[in-house]
Amino acid sequence: AIAIWPAPPVIPPGGWPAHITDKPQSDFRSYQFSVLPNGMQVLNIHDPKSLKVAFAMAVRAGSYDNPVELPGLAHFCEH
């Protein structure tokens, strides 16, 4: 899991990524934070020592958000 600092950085006008510099001095990774036009918050972490690329996503939705006519939709979208 990725922990985001208590308050996301302020996004510059135009919505381009904001570089996050508030981190431990021993952390060699670079961080960018942005908000997409649909409101989704994105945290990009660049690790120059990494040999692989990964993607993770967290969605605040679940079975209580299923439409009545589509039970199980949240579980289906999980996979």
N, C-alpha and C. Protein backbone atom coordinates (compact mmCIF):
# COMPACT_ATOMS: atom_id res chain seq x y z
N ALA A 1 0.84 -1.18 0.00
CA ALA A 1 0.00 0.00 0.00
C ALA A 1 0.88 1.24 0.00
N ILE A 2 0.39 2.27 -0.64
CA ILE A 2 1.11 3.53 -0.73
C ILE A 2 0.44 4.52 0.21
N ALA A 3 1.20 5.13 1.07
CA ALA A 3 0.67 6.13 1.98
C ALA A 3 0.89 7.51 1.38
N ILE A 4 -0.15 8.31 1.38
CA ILE A 4 -0.04 9.68 0.89
C ILE A 4 0.03 10.59 2.11
N TRP A 5 0.85 11.61 2.04
CA TRP A 5 1.00 12.55 3.14
C TRP A 5 -0.36 13.10 3.52
N PRO A 6 -0.49 13.67 4.72
CA PRO A 6 -1.81 14.13 5.19
C PRO A 6 -2.52 15.07 4.23
N ALA A 7 -1.80 15.96 3.59
CA ALA A 7 -2.45 16.89 2.65
C ALA A 7 -1.75 16.79 1.30
N PRO A 8 -2.51 16.48 0.22
CA PRO A 8 -1.90 16.44 -1.10
C PRO A 8 -1.34 17.82 -1.47
N PRO A 9 -0.30 17.86 -2.28
CA PRO A 9 0.27 19.15 -2.67
C PRO A 9 -0.71 19.95 -3.53
N VAL A 10 -0.50 21.24 -3.58
CA VAL A 10 -1.33 22.11 -4.40
C VAL A 10 -0.96 21.85 -5.86
N ILE A 11 -1.99 21.69 -6.70
CA ILE A 11 -1.76 21.43 -8.13
C ILE A 11 -1.57 22.75 -8.85
N PRO A 12 -0.51 22.88 -9.64
CA PRO A 12 -0.29 24.11 -10.39
C PRO A 12 -1.42 24.35 -11.39
N PRO A 13 -1.65 25.60 -11.79
CA PRO A 13 -2.67 25.88 -12.81
C PRO A 13 -2.41 25.06 -14.06
N GLY A 14 -3.44 24.52 -14.64
CA GLY A 14 -3.29 23.68 -15.82
C GLY A 14 -3.29 22.21 -15.48
N GLY A 15 -3.12 21.86 -14.21
CA GLY A 15 -3.23 20.48 -13.77
C GLY A 15 -2.03 19.60 -14.02
N TRP A 16 -0.90 20.14 -14.46
CA TRP A 16 0.26 19.27 -14.68
C TRP A 16 0.75 18.74 -13.34
N PRO A 17 1.53 17.69 -13.36
CA PRO A 17 1.95 17.08 -12.08
C PRO A 17 2.76 18.03 -11.21
N ALA A 18 2.49 17.97 -9.92
CA ALA A 18 3.28 18.72 -8.93
C ALA A 18 4.34 17.78 -8.39
N HIS A 19 5.57 18.20 -8.37
CA HIS A 19 6.65 17.39 -7.83
C HIS A 19 6.62 17.47 -6.31
N ILE A 20 6.64 16.32 -5.66
CA ILE A 20 6.62 16.25 -4.21
C ILE A 20 8.06 16.19 -3.72
N THR A 21 8.44 17.16 -2.92
CA THR A 21 9.81 17.21 -2.42
C THR A 21 9.88 17.01 -0.91
N ASP A 22 8.73 17.01 -0.24
CA ASP A 22 8.67 16.81 1.21
C ASP A 22 8.75 15.31 1.50
N LYS A 23 9.96 14.79 1.65
CA LYS A 23 10.19 13.36 1.86
C LYS A 23 11.49 13.19 2.62
N PRO A 24 11.73 12.01 3.16
CA PRO A 24 12.99 11.77 3.88
C PRO A 24 14.20 11.94 2.95
N GLN A 25 15.30 12.45 3.50
CA GLN A 25 16.51 12.66 2.70
C GLN A 25 17.06 11.36 2.13
N SER A 26 16.80 10.24 2.80
CA SER A 26 17.31 8.96 2.32
C SER A 26 16.46 8.35 1.20
N ASP A 27 15.34 8.97 0.89
CA ASP A 27 14.44 8.46 -0.17
C ASP A 27 14.92 8.98 -1.51
N PHE A 28 15.44 8.10 -2.36
CA PHE A 28 16.01 8.49 -3.65
C PHE A 28 14.96 8.52 -4.76
N ARG A 29 13.73 8.10 -4.46
CA ARG A 29 12.67 8.09 -5.47
C ARG A 29 12.14 9.50 -5.72
N SER A 30 11.55 9.71 -6.90
CA SER A 30 10.89 10.99 -7.17
C SER A 30 9.38 10.75 -7.23
N TYR A 31 8.63 11.76 -6.79
CA TYR A 31 7.18 11.65 -6.68
C TYR A 31 6.51 12.79 -7.44
N GLN A 32 5.40 12.48 -8.10
CA GLN A 32 4.57 13.48 -8.76
C GLN A 32 3.13 13.22 -8.35
N PHE A 33 2.37 14.30 -8.13
CA PHE A 33 0.96 14.19 -7.80
C PHE A 33 0.17 15.03 -8.78
N SER A 34 -0.96 14.49 -9.24
CA SER A 34 -1.81 15.22 -10.18
C SER A 34 -3.25 14.80 -9.97
N VAL A 35 -4.16 15.62 -10.46
CA VAL A 35 -5.58 15.30 -10.44
C VAL A 35 -6.06 15.31 -11.89
N LEU A 36 -6.66 14.20 -12.32
CA LEU A 36 -7.17 14.11 -13.68
C LEU A 36 -8.46 14.92 -13.81
N PRO A 37 -8.87 15.24 -15.04
CA PRO A 37 -10.10 16.03 -15.23
C PRO A 37 -11.34 15.39 -14.59
N ASN A 38 -11.35 14.06 -14.44
CA ASN A 38 -12.50 13.40 -13.82
C ASN A 38 -12.42 13.39 -12.29
N GLY A 39 -11.39 14.03 -11.72
CA GLY A 39 -11.24 14.12 -10.27
C GLY A 39 -10.37 13.03 -9.66
N MET A 40 -9.94 12.06 -10.45
CA MET A 40 -9.10 10.99 -9.91
C MET A 40 -7.73 11.54 -9.54
N GLN A 41 -7.28 11.21 -8.34
CA GLN A 41 -5.96 11.64 -7.86
C GLN A 41 -4.93 10.58 -8.25
N VAL A 42 -3.80 11.04 -8.78
CA VAL A 42 -2.76 10.14 -9.26
C VAL A 42 -1.44 10.46 -8.55
N LEU A 43 -0.81 9.43 -8.02
CA LEU A 43 0.52 9.57 -7.43
C LEU A 43 1.48 8.72 -8.25
N ASN A 44 2.45 9.34 -8.88
CA ASN A 44 3.44 8.67 -9.71
C ASN A 44 4.75 8.61 -8.93
N ILE A 45 5.30 7.41 -8.78
CA ILE A 45 6.55 7.23 -8.06
C ILE A 45 7.59 6.66 -9.02
N HIS A 46 8.70 7.37 -9.19
CA HIS A 46 9.77 6.90 -10.06
C HIS A 46 10.92 6.40 -9.20
N ASP A 47 11.23 5.13 -9.37
CA ASP A 47 12.32 4.50 -8.62
C ASP A 47 13.38 4.07 -9.63
N PRO A 48 14.49 4.80 -9.73
CA PRO A 48 15.51 4.48 -10.73
C PRO A 48 16.16 3.12 -10.52
N LYS A 49 16.04 2.54 -9.32
CA LYS A 49 16.63 1.22 -9.07
C LYS A 49 15.69 0.07 -9.41
N SER A 50 14.45 0.38 -9.71
CA SER A 50 13.46 -0.67 -9.97
C SER A 50 13.68 -1.30 -11.35
N LEU A 51 13.49 -2.60 -11.42
CA LEU A 51 13.65 -3.32 -12.68
C LEU A 51 12.29 -3.63 -13.31
N LYS A 52 11.21 -3.33 -12.62
CA LYS A 52 9.87 -3.62 -13.12
C LYS A 52 8.97 -2.41 -12.95
N VAL A 53 7.84 -2.46 -13.65
CA VAL A 53 6.84 -1.42 -13.56
C VAL A 53 5.60 -2.02 -12.91
N ALA A 54 4.93 -1.24 -12.06
CA ALA A 54 3.72 -1.73 -11.40
C ALA A 54 2.68 -0.63 -11.38
N PHE A 55 1.44 -1.03 -11.20
CA PHE A 55 0.32 -0.11 -11.13
C PHE A 55 -0.62 -0.59 -10.04
N ALA A 56 -1.10 0.30 -9.22
CA ALA A 56 -2.07 -0.04 -8.18
C ALA A 56 -3.17 1.00 -8.18
N MET A 57 -4.37 0.59 -7.79
CA MET A 57 -5.50 1.51 -7.80
C MET A 57 -6.40 1.20 -6.61
N ALA A 58 -6.88 2.22 -5.95
CA ALA A 58 -7.83 2.05 -4.84
C ALA A 58 -9.10 2.82 -5.19
N VAL A 59 -10.23 2.15 -5.07
CA VAL A 59 -11.52 2.75 -5.39
C VAL A 59 -12.40 2.64 -4.16
N ARG A 60 -12.97 3.74 -3.75
CA ARG A 60 -13.86 3.74 -2.59
C ARG A 60 -15.27 3.38 -3.04
N ALA A 61 -15.46 2.13 -3.34
CA ALA A 61 -16.77 1.61 -3.75
C ALA A 61 -16.82 0.14 -3.40
N GLY A 62 -17.99 -0.37 -3.21
CA GLY A 62 -18.12 -1.78 -2.85
C GLY A 62 -19.54 -2.26 -3.09
N SER A 63 -19.86 -3.37 -2.47
CA SER A 63 -21.15 -4.02 -2.73
C SER A 63 -22.34 -3.13 -2.36
N TYR A 64 -22.17 -2.22 -1.41
CA TYR A 64 -23.27 -1.31 -1.06
C TYR A 64 -23.55 -0.30 -2.16
N ASP A 65 -22.61 -0.16 -3.11
CA ASP A 65 -22.79 0.77 -4.22
C ASP A 65 -23.36 0.09 -5.46
N ASN A 66 -23.62 -1.21 -5.40
CA ASN A 66 -24.19 -1.93 -6.55
C ASN A 66 -25.57 -1.39 -6.89
N PRO A 67 -25.86 -1.21 -8.19
CA PRO A 67 -27.24 -0.91 -8.56
C PRO A 67 -28.13 -2.11 -8.23
N VAL A 68 -29.37 -1.89 -7.88
CA VAL A 68 -30.28 -2.98 -7.52
C VAL A 68 -30.38 -3.98 -8.66
N GLU A 69 -30.37 -3.49 -9.90
CA GLU A 69 -30.53 -4.37 -11.06
C GLU A 69 -29.26 -5.13 -11.44
N LEU A 70 -28.12 -4.82 -10.79
CA LEU A 70 -26.85 -5.49 -11.11
C LEU A 70 -26.13 -5.93 -9.84
N PRO A 71 -26.70 -6.86 -9.08
CA PRO A 71 -26.00 -7.32 -7.88
C PRO A 71 -24.69 -8.00 -8.26
N GLY A 72 -23.64 -7.74 -7.49
CA GLY A 72 -22.33 -8.35 -7.76
C GLY A 72 -21.45 -7.53 -8.68
N LEU A 73 -21.92 -6.36 -9.13
CA LEU A 73 -21.14 -5.54 -10.07
C LEU A 73 -19.80 -5.12 -9.46
N ALA A 74 -19.79 -4.71 -8.20
CA ALA A 74 -18.53 -4.28 -7.57
C ALA A 74 -17.53 -5.43 -7.54
N HIS A 75 -17.98 -6.61 -7.20
CA HIS A 75 -17.08 -7.75 -7.17
C HIS A 75 -16.58 -8.11 -8.56
N PHE A 76 -17.47 -8.02 -9.55
CA PHE A 76 -17.07 -8.29 -10.93
C PHE A 76 -15.98 -7.29 -11.38
N CYS A 77 -16.16 -6.02 -11.07
CA CYS A 77 -15.18 -5.01 -11.50
C CYS A 77 -13.87 -5.14 -10.73
N GLU A 78 -13.92 -5.75 -9.57
CA GLU A 78 -12.70 -5.97 -8.77
C GLU A 78 -11.73 -6.88 -9.52
N HIS A 79 -12.24 -7.78 -10.31
CA HIS A 79 -11.39 -8.72 -11.02
C HIS A 79 -11.14 -8.25 -12.43
